[in-house]
CSV table of C-alpha atoms and ligand atoms in Angstrom, one decimal:
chain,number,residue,atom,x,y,z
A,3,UNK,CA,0.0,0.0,0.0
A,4,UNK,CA,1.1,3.5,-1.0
A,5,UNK,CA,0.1,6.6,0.6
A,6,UNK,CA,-1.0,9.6,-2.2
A,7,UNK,CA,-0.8,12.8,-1.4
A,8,UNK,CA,-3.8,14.2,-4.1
A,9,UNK,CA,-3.9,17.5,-5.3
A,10,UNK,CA,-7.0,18.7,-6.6
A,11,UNK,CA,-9.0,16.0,-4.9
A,12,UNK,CA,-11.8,17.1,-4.7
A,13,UNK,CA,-12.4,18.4,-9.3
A,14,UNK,CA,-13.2,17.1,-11.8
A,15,UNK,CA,-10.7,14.4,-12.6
A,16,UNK,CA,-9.0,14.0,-9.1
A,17,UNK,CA,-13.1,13.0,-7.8
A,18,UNK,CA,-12.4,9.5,-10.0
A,19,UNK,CA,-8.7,9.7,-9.3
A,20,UNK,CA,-9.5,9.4,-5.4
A,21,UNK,CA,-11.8,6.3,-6.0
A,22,UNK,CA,-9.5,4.3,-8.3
A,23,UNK,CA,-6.2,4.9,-5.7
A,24,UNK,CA,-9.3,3.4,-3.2
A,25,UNK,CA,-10.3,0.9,-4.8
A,26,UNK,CA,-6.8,-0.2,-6.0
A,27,UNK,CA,-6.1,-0.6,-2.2
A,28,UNK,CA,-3.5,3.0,-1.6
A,29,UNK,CA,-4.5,5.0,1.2
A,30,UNK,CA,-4.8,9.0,0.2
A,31,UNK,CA,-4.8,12.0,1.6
A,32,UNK,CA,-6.3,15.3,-0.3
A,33,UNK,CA,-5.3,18.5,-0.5
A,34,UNK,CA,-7.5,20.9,-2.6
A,35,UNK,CA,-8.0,24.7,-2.6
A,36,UNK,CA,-11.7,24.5,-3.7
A,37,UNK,CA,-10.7,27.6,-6.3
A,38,UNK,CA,-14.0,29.0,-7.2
A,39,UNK,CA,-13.2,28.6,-10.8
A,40,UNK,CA,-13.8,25.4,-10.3
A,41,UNK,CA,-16.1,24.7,-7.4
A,42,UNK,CA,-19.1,27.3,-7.4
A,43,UNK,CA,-20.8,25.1,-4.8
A,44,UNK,CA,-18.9,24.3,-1.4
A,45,UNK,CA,-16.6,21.5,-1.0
A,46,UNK,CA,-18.0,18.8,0.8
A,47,UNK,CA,-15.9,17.6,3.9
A,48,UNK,CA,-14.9,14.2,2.3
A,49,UNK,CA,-14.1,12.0,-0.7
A,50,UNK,CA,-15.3,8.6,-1.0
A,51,UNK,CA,-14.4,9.2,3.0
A,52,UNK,CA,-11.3,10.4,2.5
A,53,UNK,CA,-11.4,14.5,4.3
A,54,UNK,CA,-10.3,17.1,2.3
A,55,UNK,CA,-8.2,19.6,3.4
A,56,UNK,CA,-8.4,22.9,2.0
A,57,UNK,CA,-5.4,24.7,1.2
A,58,UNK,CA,-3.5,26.9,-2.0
A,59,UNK,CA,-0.5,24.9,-2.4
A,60,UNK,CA,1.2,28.1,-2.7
A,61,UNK,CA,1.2,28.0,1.0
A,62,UNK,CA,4.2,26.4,2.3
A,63,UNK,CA,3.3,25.2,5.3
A,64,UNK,CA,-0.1,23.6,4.5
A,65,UNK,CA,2.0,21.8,2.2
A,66,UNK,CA,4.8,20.8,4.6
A,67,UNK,CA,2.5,19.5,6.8
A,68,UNK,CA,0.0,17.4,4.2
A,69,UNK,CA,3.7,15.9,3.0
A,70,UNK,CA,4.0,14.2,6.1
A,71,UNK,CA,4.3,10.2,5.5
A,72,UNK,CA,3.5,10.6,2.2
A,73,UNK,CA,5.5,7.9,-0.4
A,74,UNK,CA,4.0,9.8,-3.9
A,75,UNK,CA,2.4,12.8,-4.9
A,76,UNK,CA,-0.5,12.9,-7.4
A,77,UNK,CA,-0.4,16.0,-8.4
A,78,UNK,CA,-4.0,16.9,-10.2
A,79,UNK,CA,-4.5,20.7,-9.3
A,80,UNK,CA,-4.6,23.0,-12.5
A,81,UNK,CA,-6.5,25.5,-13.3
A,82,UNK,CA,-7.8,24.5,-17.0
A,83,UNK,CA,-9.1,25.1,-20.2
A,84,UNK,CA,-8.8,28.7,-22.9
A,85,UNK,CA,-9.4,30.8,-20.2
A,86,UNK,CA,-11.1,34.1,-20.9
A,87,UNK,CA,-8.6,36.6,-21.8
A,88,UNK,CA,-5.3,37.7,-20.8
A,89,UNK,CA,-5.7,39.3,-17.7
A,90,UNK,CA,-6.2,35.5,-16.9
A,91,UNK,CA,-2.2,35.3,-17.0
A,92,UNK,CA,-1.3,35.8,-13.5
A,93,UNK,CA,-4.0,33.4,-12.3
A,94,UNK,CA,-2.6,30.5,-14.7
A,95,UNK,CA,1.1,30.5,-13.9
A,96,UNK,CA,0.6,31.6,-9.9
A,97,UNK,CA,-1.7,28.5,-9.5
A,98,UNK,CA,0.1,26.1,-12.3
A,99,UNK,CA,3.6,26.9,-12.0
A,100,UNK,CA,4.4,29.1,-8.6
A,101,UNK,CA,1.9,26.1,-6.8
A,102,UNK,CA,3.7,23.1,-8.3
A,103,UNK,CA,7.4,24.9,-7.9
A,104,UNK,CA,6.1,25.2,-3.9
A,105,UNK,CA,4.7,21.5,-3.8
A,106,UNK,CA,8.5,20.2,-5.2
A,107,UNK,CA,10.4,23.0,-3.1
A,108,UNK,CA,8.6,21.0,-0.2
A,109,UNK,CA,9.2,17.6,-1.5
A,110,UNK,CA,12.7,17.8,-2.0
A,111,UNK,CA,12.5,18.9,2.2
A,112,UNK,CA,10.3,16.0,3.0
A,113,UNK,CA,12.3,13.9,0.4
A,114,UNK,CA,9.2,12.4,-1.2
A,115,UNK,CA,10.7,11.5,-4.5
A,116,UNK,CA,8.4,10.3,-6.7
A,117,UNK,CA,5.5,12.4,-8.5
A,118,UNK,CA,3.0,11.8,-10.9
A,119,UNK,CA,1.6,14.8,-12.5
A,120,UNK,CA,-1.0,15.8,-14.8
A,121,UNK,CA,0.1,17.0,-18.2
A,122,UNK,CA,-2.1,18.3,-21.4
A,123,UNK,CA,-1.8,17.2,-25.2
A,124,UNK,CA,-1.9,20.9,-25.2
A,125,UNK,CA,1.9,20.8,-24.6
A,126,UNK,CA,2.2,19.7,-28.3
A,127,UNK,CA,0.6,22.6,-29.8
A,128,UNK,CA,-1.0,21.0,-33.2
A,129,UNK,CA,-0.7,17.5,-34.0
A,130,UNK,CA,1.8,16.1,-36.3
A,131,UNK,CA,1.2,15.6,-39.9
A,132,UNK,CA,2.3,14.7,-43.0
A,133,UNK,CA,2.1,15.7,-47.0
A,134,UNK,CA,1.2,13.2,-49.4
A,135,UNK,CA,4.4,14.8,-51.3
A,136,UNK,CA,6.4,16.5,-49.0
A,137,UNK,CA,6.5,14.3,-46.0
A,138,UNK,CA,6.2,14.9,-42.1
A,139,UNK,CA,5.2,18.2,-40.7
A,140,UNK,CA,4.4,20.4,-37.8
A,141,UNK,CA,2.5,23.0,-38.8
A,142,UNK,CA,2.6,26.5,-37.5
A,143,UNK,CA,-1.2,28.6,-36.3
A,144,UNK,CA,-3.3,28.5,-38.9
A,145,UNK,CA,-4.0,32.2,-40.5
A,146,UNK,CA,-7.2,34.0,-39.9
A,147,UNK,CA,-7.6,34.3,-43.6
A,148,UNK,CA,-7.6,30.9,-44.2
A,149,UNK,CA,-10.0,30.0,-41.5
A,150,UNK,CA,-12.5,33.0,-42.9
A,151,UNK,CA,-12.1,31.2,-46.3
A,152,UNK,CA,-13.1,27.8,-44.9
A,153,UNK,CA,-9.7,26.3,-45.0
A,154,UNK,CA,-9.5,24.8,-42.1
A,155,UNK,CA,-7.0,21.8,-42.6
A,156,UNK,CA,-3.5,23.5,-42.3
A,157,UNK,CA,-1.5,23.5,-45.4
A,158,UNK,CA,1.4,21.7,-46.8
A,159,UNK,CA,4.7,24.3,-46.0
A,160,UNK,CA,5.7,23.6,-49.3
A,161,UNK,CA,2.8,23.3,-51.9
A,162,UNK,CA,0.2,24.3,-49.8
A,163,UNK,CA,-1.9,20.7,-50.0
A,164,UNK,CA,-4.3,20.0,-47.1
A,165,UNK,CA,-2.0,17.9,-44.9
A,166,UNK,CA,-2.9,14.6,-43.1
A,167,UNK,CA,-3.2,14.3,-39.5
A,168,UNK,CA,-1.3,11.2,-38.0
A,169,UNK,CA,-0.8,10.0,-34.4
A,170,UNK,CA,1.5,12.0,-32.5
A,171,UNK,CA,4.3,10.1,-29.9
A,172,UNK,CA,5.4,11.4,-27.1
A,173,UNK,CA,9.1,12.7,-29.4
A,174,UNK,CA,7.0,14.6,-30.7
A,175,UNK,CA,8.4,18.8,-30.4
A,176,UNK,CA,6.2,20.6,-27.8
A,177,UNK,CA,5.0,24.1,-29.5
A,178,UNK,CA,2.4,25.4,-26.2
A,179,UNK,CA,0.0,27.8,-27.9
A,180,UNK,CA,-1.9,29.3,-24.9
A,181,UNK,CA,-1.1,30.5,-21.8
A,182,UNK,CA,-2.8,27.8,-20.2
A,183,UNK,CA,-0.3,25.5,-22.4
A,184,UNK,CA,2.9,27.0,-21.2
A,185,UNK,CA,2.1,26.4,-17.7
A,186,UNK,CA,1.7,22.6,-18.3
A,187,UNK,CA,4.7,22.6,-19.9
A,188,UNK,CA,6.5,24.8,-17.4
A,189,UNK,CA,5.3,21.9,-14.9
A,190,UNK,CA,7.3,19.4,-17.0
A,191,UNK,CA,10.1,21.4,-17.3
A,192,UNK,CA,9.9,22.5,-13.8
A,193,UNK,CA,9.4,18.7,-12.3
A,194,UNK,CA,12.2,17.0,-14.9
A,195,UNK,CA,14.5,19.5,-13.4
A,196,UNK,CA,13.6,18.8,-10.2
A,197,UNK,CA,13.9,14.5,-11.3
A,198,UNK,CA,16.8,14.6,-11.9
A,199,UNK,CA,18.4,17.1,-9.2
A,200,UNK,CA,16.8,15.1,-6.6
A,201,UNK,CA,17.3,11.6,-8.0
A,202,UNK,CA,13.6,11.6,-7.9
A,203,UNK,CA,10.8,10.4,-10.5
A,204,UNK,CA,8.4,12.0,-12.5
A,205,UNK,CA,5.4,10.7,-14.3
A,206,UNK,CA,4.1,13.3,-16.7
A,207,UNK,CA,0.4,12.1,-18.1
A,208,UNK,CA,-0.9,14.2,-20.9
A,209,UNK,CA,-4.5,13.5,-21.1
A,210,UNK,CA,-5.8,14.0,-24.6
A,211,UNK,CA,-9.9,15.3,-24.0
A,212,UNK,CA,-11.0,13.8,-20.7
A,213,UNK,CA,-14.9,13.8,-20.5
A,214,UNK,CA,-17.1,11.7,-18.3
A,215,UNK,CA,-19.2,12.2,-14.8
A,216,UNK,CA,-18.5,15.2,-12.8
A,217,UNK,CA,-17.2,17.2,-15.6
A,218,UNK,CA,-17.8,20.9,-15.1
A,219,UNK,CA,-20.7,22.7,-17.4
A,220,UNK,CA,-21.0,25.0,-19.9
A,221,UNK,CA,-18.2,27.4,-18.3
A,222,UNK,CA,-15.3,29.4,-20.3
A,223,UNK,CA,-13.4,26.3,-19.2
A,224,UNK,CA,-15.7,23.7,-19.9
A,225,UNK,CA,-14.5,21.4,-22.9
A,226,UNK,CA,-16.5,20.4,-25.8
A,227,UNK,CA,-18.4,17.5,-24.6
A,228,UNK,CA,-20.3,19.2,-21.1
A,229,UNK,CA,-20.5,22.6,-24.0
A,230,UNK,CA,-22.4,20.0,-26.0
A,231,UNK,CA,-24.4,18.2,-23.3
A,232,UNK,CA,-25.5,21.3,-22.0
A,233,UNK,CA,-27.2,22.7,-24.7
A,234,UNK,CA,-29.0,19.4,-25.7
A,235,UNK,CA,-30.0,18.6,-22.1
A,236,UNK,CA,-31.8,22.8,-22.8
A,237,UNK,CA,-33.2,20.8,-25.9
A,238,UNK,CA,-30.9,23.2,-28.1
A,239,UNK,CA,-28.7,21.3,-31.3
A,240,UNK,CA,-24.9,21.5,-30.5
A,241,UNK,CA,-22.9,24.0,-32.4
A,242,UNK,CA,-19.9,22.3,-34.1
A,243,UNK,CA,-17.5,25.1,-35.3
A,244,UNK,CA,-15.1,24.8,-38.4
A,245,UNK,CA,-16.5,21.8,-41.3
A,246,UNK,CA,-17.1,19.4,-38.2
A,247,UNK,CA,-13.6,17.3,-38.8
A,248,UNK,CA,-11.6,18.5,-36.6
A,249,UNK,CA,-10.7,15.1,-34.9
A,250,UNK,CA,-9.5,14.6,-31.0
A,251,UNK,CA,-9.2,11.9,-28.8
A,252,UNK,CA,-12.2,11.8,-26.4
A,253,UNK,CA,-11.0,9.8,-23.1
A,254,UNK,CA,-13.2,9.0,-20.4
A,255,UNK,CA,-12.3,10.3,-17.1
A,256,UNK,CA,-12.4,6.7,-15.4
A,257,UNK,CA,-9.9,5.6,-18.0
A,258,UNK,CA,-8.0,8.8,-17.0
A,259,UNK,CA,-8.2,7.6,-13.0
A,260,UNK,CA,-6.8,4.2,-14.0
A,261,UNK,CA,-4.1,5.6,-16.0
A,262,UNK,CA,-3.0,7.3,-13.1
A,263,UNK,CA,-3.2,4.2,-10.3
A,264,UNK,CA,-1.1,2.8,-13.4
A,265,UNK,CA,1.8,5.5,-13.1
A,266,UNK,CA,1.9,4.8,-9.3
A,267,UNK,CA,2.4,1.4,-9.6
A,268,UNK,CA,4.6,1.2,-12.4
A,269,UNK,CA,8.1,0.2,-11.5
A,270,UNK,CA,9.9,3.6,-10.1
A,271,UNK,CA,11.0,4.9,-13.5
A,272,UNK,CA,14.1,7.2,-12.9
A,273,UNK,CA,14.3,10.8,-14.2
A,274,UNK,CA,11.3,12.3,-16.4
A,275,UNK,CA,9.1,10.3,-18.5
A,276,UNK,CA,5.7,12.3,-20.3
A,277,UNK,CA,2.9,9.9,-21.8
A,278,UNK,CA,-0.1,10.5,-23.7
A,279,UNK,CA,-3.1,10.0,-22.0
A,280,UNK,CA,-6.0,9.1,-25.1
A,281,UNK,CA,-7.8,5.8,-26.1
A,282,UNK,CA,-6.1,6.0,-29.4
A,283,UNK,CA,-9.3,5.9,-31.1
A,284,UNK,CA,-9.6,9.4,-32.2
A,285,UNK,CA,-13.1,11.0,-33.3
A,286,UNK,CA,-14.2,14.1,-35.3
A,287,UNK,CA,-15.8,16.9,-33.5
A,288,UNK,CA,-18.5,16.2,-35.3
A,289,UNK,CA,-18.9,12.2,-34.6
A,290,UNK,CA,-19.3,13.4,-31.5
A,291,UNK,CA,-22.0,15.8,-31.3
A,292,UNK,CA,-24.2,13.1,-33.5
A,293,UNK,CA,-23.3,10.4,-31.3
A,294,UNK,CA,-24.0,12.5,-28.2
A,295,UNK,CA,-27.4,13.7,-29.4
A,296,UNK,CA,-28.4,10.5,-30.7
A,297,UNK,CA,-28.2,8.9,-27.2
A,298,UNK,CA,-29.2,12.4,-25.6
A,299,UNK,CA,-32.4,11.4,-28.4
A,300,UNK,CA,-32.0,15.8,-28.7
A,301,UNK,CA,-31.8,18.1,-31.9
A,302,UNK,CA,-28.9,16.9,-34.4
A,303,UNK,CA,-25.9,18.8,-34.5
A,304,UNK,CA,-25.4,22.2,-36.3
A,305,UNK,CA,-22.1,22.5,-38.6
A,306,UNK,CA,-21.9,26.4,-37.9
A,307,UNK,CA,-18.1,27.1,-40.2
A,308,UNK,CA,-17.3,29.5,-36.9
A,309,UNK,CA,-14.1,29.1,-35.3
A,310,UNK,CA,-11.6,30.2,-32.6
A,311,UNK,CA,-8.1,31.6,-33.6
A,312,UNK,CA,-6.3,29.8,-30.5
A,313,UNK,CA,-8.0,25.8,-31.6
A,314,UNK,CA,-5.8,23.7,-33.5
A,315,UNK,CA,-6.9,21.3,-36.4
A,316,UNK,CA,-6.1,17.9,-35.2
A,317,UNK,CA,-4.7,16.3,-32.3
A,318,UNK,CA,-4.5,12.6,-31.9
A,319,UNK,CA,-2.2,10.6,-30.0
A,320,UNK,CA,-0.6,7.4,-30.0
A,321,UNK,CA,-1.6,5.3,-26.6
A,322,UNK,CA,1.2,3.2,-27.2
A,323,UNK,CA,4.3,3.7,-25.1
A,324,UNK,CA,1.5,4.5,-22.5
A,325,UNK,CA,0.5,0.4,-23.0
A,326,UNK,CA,4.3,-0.7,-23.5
A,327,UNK,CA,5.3,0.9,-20.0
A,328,UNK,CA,2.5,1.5,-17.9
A,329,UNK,CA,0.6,-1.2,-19.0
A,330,UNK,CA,-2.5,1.3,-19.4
A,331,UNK,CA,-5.2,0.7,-21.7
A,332,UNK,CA,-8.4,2.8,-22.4
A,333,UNK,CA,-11.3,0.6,-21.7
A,334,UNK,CA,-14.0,3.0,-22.1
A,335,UNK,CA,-14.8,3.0,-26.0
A,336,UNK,CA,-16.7,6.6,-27.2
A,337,UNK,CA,-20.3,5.1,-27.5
A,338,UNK,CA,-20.0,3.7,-24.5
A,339,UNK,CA,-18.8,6.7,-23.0
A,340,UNK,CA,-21.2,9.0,-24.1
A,341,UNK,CA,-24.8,7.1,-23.0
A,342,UNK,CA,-23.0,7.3,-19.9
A,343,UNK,CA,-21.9,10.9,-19.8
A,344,UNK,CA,-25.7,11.6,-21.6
A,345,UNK,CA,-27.2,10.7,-18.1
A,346,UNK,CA,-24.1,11.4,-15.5
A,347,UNK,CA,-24.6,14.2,-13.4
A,348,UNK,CA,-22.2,17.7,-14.2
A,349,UNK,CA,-20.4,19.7,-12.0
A,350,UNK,CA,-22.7,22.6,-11.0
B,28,UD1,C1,-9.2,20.7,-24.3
B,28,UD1,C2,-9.2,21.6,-23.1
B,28,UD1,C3,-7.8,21.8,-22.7
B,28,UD1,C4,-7.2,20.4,-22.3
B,28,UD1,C5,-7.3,19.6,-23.6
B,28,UD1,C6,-6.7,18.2,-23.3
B,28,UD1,C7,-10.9,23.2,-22.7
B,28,UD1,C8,-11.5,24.5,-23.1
B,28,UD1,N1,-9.9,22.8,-23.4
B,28,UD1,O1,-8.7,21.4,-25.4
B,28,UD1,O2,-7.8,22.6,-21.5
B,28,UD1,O3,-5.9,20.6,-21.9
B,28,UD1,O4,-8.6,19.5,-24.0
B,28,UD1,O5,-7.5,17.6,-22.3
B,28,UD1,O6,-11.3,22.5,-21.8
B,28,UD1,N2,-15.9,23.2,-30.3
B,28,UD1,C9,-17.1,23.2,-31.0
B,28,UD1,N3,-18.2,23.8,-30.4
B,28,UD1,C10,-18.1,24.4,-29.1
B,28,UD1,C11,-16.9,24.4,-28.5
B,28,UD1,C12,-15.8,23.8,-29.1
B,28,UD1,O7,-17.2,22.7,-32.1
B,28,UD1,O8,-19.1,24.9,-28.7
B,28,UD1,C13,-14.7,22.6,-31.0
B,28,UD1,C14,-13.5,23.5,-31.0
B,28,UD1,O9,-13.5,24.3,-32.0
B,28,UD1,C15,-12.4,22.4,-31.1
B,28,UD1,C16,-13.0,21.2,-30.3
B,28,UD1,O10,-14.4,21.4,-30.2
B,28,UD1,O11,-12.2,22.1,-32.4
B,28,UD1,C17,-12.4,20.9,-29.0
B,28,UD1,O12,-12.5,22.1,-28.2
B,28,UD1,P1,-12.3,22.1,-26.6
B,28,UD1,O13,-13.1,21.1,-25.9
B,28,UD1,O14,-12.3,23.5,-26.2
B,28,UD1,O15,-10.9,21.4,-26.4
B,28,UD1,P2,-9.4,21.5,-26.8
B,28,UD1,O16,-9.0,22.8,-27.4
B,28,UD1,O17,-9.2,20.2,-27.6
């Protein structure tokens, strides 16, 4: 048995990660700050039974003392998603990157060496591609013009062909686009430093587009699937922007939770290692509104050609060194997924 120190406990994603580390016999202890970006409601006391205790993990000695006997940190607490503007900046790198330089600071003190924490895809920017002629590419933004002109895969550096998406591996170049996106990858950067100063470990899981019970509504921060279930639970038709084909990899948040009780058991991996997080069968934007209002029986998806400057094309993953050296697996296939999530209860 292994006792977890959990961050962000009591959101989203660390709600499911709290029952699998339960259920997979560790004992936990939670520390959440119950950010009201997050939780408009207040926190409950408990967990599945575990308490929470509320704290910023920029405070130093909340941290010190939740450290205490602790063998691995799970380290969940983010604030997520585009965000609203810029004046969001501060916010995103004092609770992503000050709060997670704190949380080490105090590990390397209470020499808890091993942490796993959660990454983003959106570390890799776009997706990785290729030209039918001219071979593998990372394309940079796409340009307004082209989106206004209904272009929306990006072109071909070369002859300016549509390029095709293809699975991206963990080698692939990191190119953060948001400031939401340089934090998570300031928390890799910060944490591999730390690694390998401290002879410590790091798992780094980049989940791909978690969805599932719990996951907060229709909020600036709310991704595309509670957007979606939102406005078909008010009987409206989802609004899919661009053609519709902009493809992702929908993973279900209980497949998330297991791919973290995975990390913690895997053999101690020394240094840094980043996986993706996805269950490598990628869907279109689209796919998913009409699967999601098929099972929601609502109004059938509306291709509206809008779209948002900061969203890349494509962005699908490969699961595989996840499976090679965690020995993680998505179980949760995307039909499945969404009757479930059509009927699961949201964050208010
Ligand atoms: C999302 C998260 C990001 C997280 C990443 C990986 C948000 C806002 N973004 O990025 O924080 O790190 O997954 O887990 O939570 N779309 C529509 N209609 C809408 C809204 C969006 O068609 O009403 C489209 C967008 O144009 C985009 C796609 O859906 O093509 C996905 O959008 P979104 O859910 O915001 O997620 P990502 O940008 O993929």
């Amino acid at each position: 048995m292994t006792h977890v120190l959990l961050t962000g406990g009591a959101g989203f994603i660390g709600t499911h990660v709290t029952a699998a580390l339960l259920a997979a016999g560790h004992s936990v202890a939670i520390l959440d700050s119950g950010h009201p970006a997050a939780h408009r409601r207040p926190l409950p006391e408990a967990i599945a039974g575990v308490p929470i205790q509320v704290a910023d993990l920029r405070d130093r000695d909340a941290v010190a003392g939740a450290l205490r006997g602790v063998d691995v940190v799970v380290h969940q607490a983010a604030m997520v998603g585009m965000g609203v503007d810029l004046t969001d900046l501060p916010a995103y790198v004092g609770s992503n990157d000050l709060a997670t330089a704190v949380l080490l600071a105090e590990m390397t003190r209470a020499k808890v060496r091993r942490l796993v924490l959660a990454s983003s895809m959106v570390v890799y920017g776009e997706g990785s591609y290729a030209c039918p002629e001219h071979g593998p590419q990372r394309p940079p933004a796409r340009a307004r013009r082209d989106l206004e002109a209904a272009h929306f895969e990006p072109p071909c550096t070369v002859c300016r062909a549509p390029l095709v998406s293809i699975p991206i591996d963990e080698d692939g170049s990191l190119d953060p686009r948001s400031v939401y996106a340089v934090t998570k990858l300031a928390q890799e950067h910060l944490s591999a430093t730390w690694a390998r100063q401290s002879d410590g470990s790091v798992v780094a899981l980049r989940y791909h587009n978690v969805y599932g019970p719990g996951m907060p509504r229709d909020t600036p921060y709310s991704g595309v699937a509670a957007i979606f279930r939102s406005a078909l639970a008010a009987g409206e038709a989802p609004r899919v922007f661009e053609d519709g084909r902009q493809r992702r990899d929908f993973v279900h948040v209980t497949d998330v939770a297991q791919a973290n009780v995975a990390a913690l058991e895997a053999t101690e991996r020394p240094g840094f290692s980043a996986y993706n997080i996805a269950s490598g069968r990628p869907a279109t934007v689209g796919d998913m509104a009409r699967i999601l209002a098929s099972v929601m029986a609502g109004p059938a998806p509306v291709v509206t050609g809008e779209f948002r400057l900061g969203d890349v094309r494509h962005v699908v993953a490969s699961p595989r060194r996840a499976a090679d050296e965690l020995g993680f697996t998505a179980a949760v296939d995307l039909s499945a997924g969404m009757a479930d999530f059509a009927v699961a209860e949201l964050r208010a």
